[in-house]
Amino acid sequence: MVSLIIKRSHFFLSLLGGVLLYLSFTHYFFFLSFFAFVPLLIISYEYHSDRINGIKFILFVLMSFVIWNTCVTWWISLASIEGALMAIVVNSILMSAIFCLPFILQRNFGRRWSGWWLIPFWISFEYLHFHWDLMWPWLTLGNVFAFFPFFVQWYEWTGITGGTLW
């Protein structure tokens, strides 16, 4: 019974993370972006505590990013179903890899400060999205403030990456 509750809580956390990321990209819920990664960070803590194995950790994170990518970029399917599937799957896998990598490194090489590597890994990933042939700038975390420019007047100096860092 307890293991069933734990399995369901991981599923719920994964679902919650994807939904919070999606809602943070809607017009008036940008503040949810400050909490959207918390369910995924709880799952990563479970991974460090050996409560879930690496495959399940990656799959739960992948599920969150598939939900987010699907809900935010469904409109690509209006042009091409195959293109939408490719974009959603590839971007979700890339995001999952970037999110999971610091925690896998942390587990294998020590816990001290290595969890903080998520921040430069994610910002580097977003930078890559702006500077390669498969550009995908729509899901940059700094875009959540698009409807409230008075909150981000400092974008003039930092650009959208400053919003991601915030």
Short mmCIF file of C-alpha atoms in Angstrom, two decimals:
data_model
loop_
_atom_site.label_atom_id
_atom_site.label_comp_id
_atom_site.label_asym_id
_atom_site.label_seq_id
_atom_site.Cartn_x
_atom_site.Cartn_y
_atom_site.Cartn_z
CA MET A 1 0.00 0.00 0.00
CA VAL A 2 2.77 2.45 0.93
CA SER A 3 4.71 1.72 -2.27
CA LEU A 4 1.56 2.38 -4.31
CA ILE A 5 1.12 5.77 -2.63
CA ILE A 6 4.78 6.64 -3.27
CA LYS A 7 4.49 5.61 -6.93
CA ARG A 8 1.35 7.69 -7.30
CA SER A 9 2.99 10.66 -5.62
CA HIS A 10 5.86 10.56 -8.11
CA PHE A 11 3.35 10.42 -10.95
CA PHE A 12 1.37 13.29 -9.40
CA LEU A 13 4.52 15.38 -8.89
CA SER A 14 5.52 14.80 -12.49
CA LEU A 15 2.06 15.76 -13.70
CA LEU A 16 2.03 18.80 -11.42
CA GLY A 17 5.42 19.97 -12.70
CA GLY A 18 4.28 19.82 -16.32
CA VAL A 19 1.00 21.57 -15.59
CA LEU A 20 2.69 24.33 -13.57
CA LEU A 21 5.19 24.92 -16.37
CA TYR A 22 2.32 25.10 -18.85
CA LEU A 23 0.24 27.45 -16.70
CA SER A 24 3.22 29.73 -16.15
CA PHE A 25 3.23 30.35 -19.91
CA THR A 26 -0.40 31.46 -19.98
CA HIS A 27 -1.32 35.12 -19.77
CA TYR A 28 -1.80 35.75 -16.07
CA PHE A 29 -0.02 32.94 -14.24
CA PHE A 30 3.62 33.90 -14.82
CA PHE A 31 4.28 33.76 -11.06
CA LEU A 32 3.88 29.97 -11.20
CA SER A 33 7.21 29.80 -13.00
CA PHE A 34 8.88 30.42 -9.64
CA PHE A 35 7.38 27.16 -8.32
CA ALA A 36 7.12 25.04 -11.47
CA PHE A 37 10.41 23.20 -10.99
CA VAL A 38 9.72 22.37 -7.32
CA PRO A 39 7.88 19.09 -8.07
CA LEU A 40 10.77 18.02 -10.29
CA LEU A 41 13.27 18.97 -7.60
CA ILE A 42 11.31 16.82 -5.12
CA ILE A 43 11.55 13.91 -7.57
CA SER A 44 15.30 14.53 -7.86
CA TYR A 45 15.54 14.40 -4.06
CA GLU A 46 13.76 11.05 -4.15
CA TYR A 47 16.34 9.90 -6.70
CA HIS A 48 19.18 10.92 -4.36
CA SER A 49 17.54 9.18 -1.45
CA ASP A 50 17.45 5.94 -3.49
CA ARG A 51 13.65 5.87 -3.35
CA ILE A 52 13.46 5.72 -7.15
CA ASN A 53 16.01 4.47 -9.63
CA GLY A 54 17.61 6.46 -12.41
CA ILE A 55 15.30 5.21 -15.17
CA LYS A 56 12.17 6.17 -13.24
CA PHE A 57 13.70 9.54 -12.37
CA ILE A 58 14.36 10.27 -16.03
CA LEU A 59 10.90 9.04 -17.08
CA PHE A 60 9.11 11.17 -14.49
CA VAL A 61 11.07 14.24 -15.56
CA LEU A 62 10.43 13.40 -19.22
CA MET A 63 6.71 13.15 -18.53
CA SER A 64 6.69 16.68 -17.09
CA PHE A 65 8.49 18.11 -20.08
CA VAL A 66 6.27 16.24 -22.56
CA ILE A 67 3.20 17.73 -20.85
CA TRP A 68 4.71 21.22 -20.94
CA ASN A 69 5.86 20.98 -24.55
CA THR A 70 2.58 19.49 -25.73
CA CYS A 71 0.37 22.03 -23.99
CA VAL A 72 2.40 25.05 -25.08
CA THR A 73 3.34 24.06 -28.63
CA TRP A 74 0.28 22.10 -29.78
CA TRP A 75 -0.26 24.73 -32.47
CA ILE A 76 2.55 23.27 -34.59
CA SER A 77 0.20 20.37 -35.36
CA LEU A 78 -1.94 22.80 -37.38
CA ALA A 79 0.89 22.92 -39.90
CA SER A 80 2.20 19.37 -39.59
CA ILE A 81 1.38 16.53 -37.20
CA GLU A 82 4.77 14.92 -37.86
CA GLY A 83 6.57 18.20 -37.28
CA ALA A 84 4.70 18.76 -34.02
CA LEU A 85 5.50 15.26 -32.78
CA MET A 86 9.15 15.64 -33.68
CA ALA A 87 9.43 19.06 -32.05
CA ILE A 88 7.64 17.98 -28.87
CA VAL A 89 9.53 14.70 -28.48
CA VAL A 90 12.99 16.05 -29.33
CA ASN A 91 12.63 19.17 -27.19
CA SER A 92 11.24 17.15 -24.26
CA ILE A 93 14.15 14.72 -24.45
CA LEU A 94 16.67 17.58 -24.59
CA MET A 95 15.06 19.35 -21.65
CA SER A 96 14.93 16.14 -19.63
CA ALA A 97 18.58 15.41 -20.33
CA ILE A 98 19.61 18.91 -19.28
CA PHE A 99 17.48 18.75 -16.14
CA CYS A 100 18.63 15.25 -15.12
CA LEU A 101 22.34 15.64 -15.89
CA PRO A 102 23.30 17.76 -12.85
CA PHE A 103 21.49 15.40 -10.49
CA ILE A 104 23.04 12.31 -12.02
CA LEU A 105 26.46 13.98 -11.73
CA GLN A 106 25.61 14.96 -8.16
CA ARG A 107 24.77 11.39 -7.26
CA ASN A 108 27.93 10.00 -8.83
CA PHE A 109 30.45 12.68 -7.85
CA GLY A 110 29.25 14.05 -4.55
CA ARG A 111 26.46 16.18 -3.27
CA ARG A 112 28.25 19.37 -2.40
CA TRP A 113 27.11 22.24 -4.65
CA SER A 114 26.62 20.02 -7.68
CA GLY A 115 22.83 20.45 -7.57
CA TRP A 116 23.37 24.12 -8.33
CA TRP A 117 24.74 23.13 -11.71
CA LEU A 118 21.15 22.97 -12.96
CA ILE A 119 21.14 26.76 -13.35
CA PRO A 120 24.12 27.13 -15.73
CA PHE A 121 23.16 23.91 -17.54
CA TRP A 122 19.65 25.22 -18.19
CA ILE A 123 20.83 28.68 -19.24
CA SER A 124 23.41 27.11 -21.56
CA PHE A 125 20.68 24.93 -23.03
CA GLU A 126 18.51 27.98 -23.71
CA TYR A 127 21.50 29.79 -25.22
CA LEU A 128 22.03 26.81 -27.52
CA HIS A 129 18.40 27.00 -28.56
CA PHE A 130 19.04 30.51 -29.85
CA HIS A 131 22.26 29.66 -31.70
CA TRP A 132 21.88 26.44 -33.65
CA ASP A 133 20.00 25.27 -36.71
CA LEU A 134 17.09 23.85 -34.70
CA MET A 135 16.26 27.14 -32.98
CA TRP A 136 13.44 26.79 -30.48
CA PRO A 137 13.08 30.05 -28.50
CA TRP A 138 9.40 29.63 -27.56
CA LEU A 139 9.96 27.73 -24.34
CA THR A 140 12.64 29.96 -22.89
CA LEU A 141 11.75 30.47 -19.24
CA GLY A 142 12.27 34.22 -19.50
CA ASN A 143 9.29 34.41 -21.87
CA VAL A 144 6.82 33.93 -19.02
CA PHE A 145 7.00 37.67 -18.31
CA ALA A 146 5.99 38.67 -21.85
CA PHE A 147 2.58 40.01 -20.84
CA PHE A 148 3.97 41.99 -17.90
CA PRO A 149 6.87 44.09 -19.20
CA PHE A 150 6.79 46.40 -16.19
CA PHE A 151 8.16 43.50 -14.10
CA VAL A 152 11.13 43.02 -16.38
CA GLN A 153 12.43 46.44 -17.31
CA TRP A 154 15.88 45.07 -16.55
CA TYR A 155 15.62 42.87 -19.69
CA GLU A 156 17.09 45.89 -21.44
CA TRP A 157 20.44 44.91 -19.91
CA THR A 158 20.18 41.17 -19.34
CA GLY A 159 17.91 40.06 -22.13
CA ILE A 160 15.58 37.12 -21.81
CA THR A 161 18.31 35.04 -20.19
CA GLY A 162 18.11 37.32 -17.16
CA GLY A 163 14.48 36.28 -16.80
CA THR A 164 15.47 32.65 -16.94
CA LEU A 165 18.05 33.24 -14.22
CA TRP A 166 15.51 35.04 -12.07
#
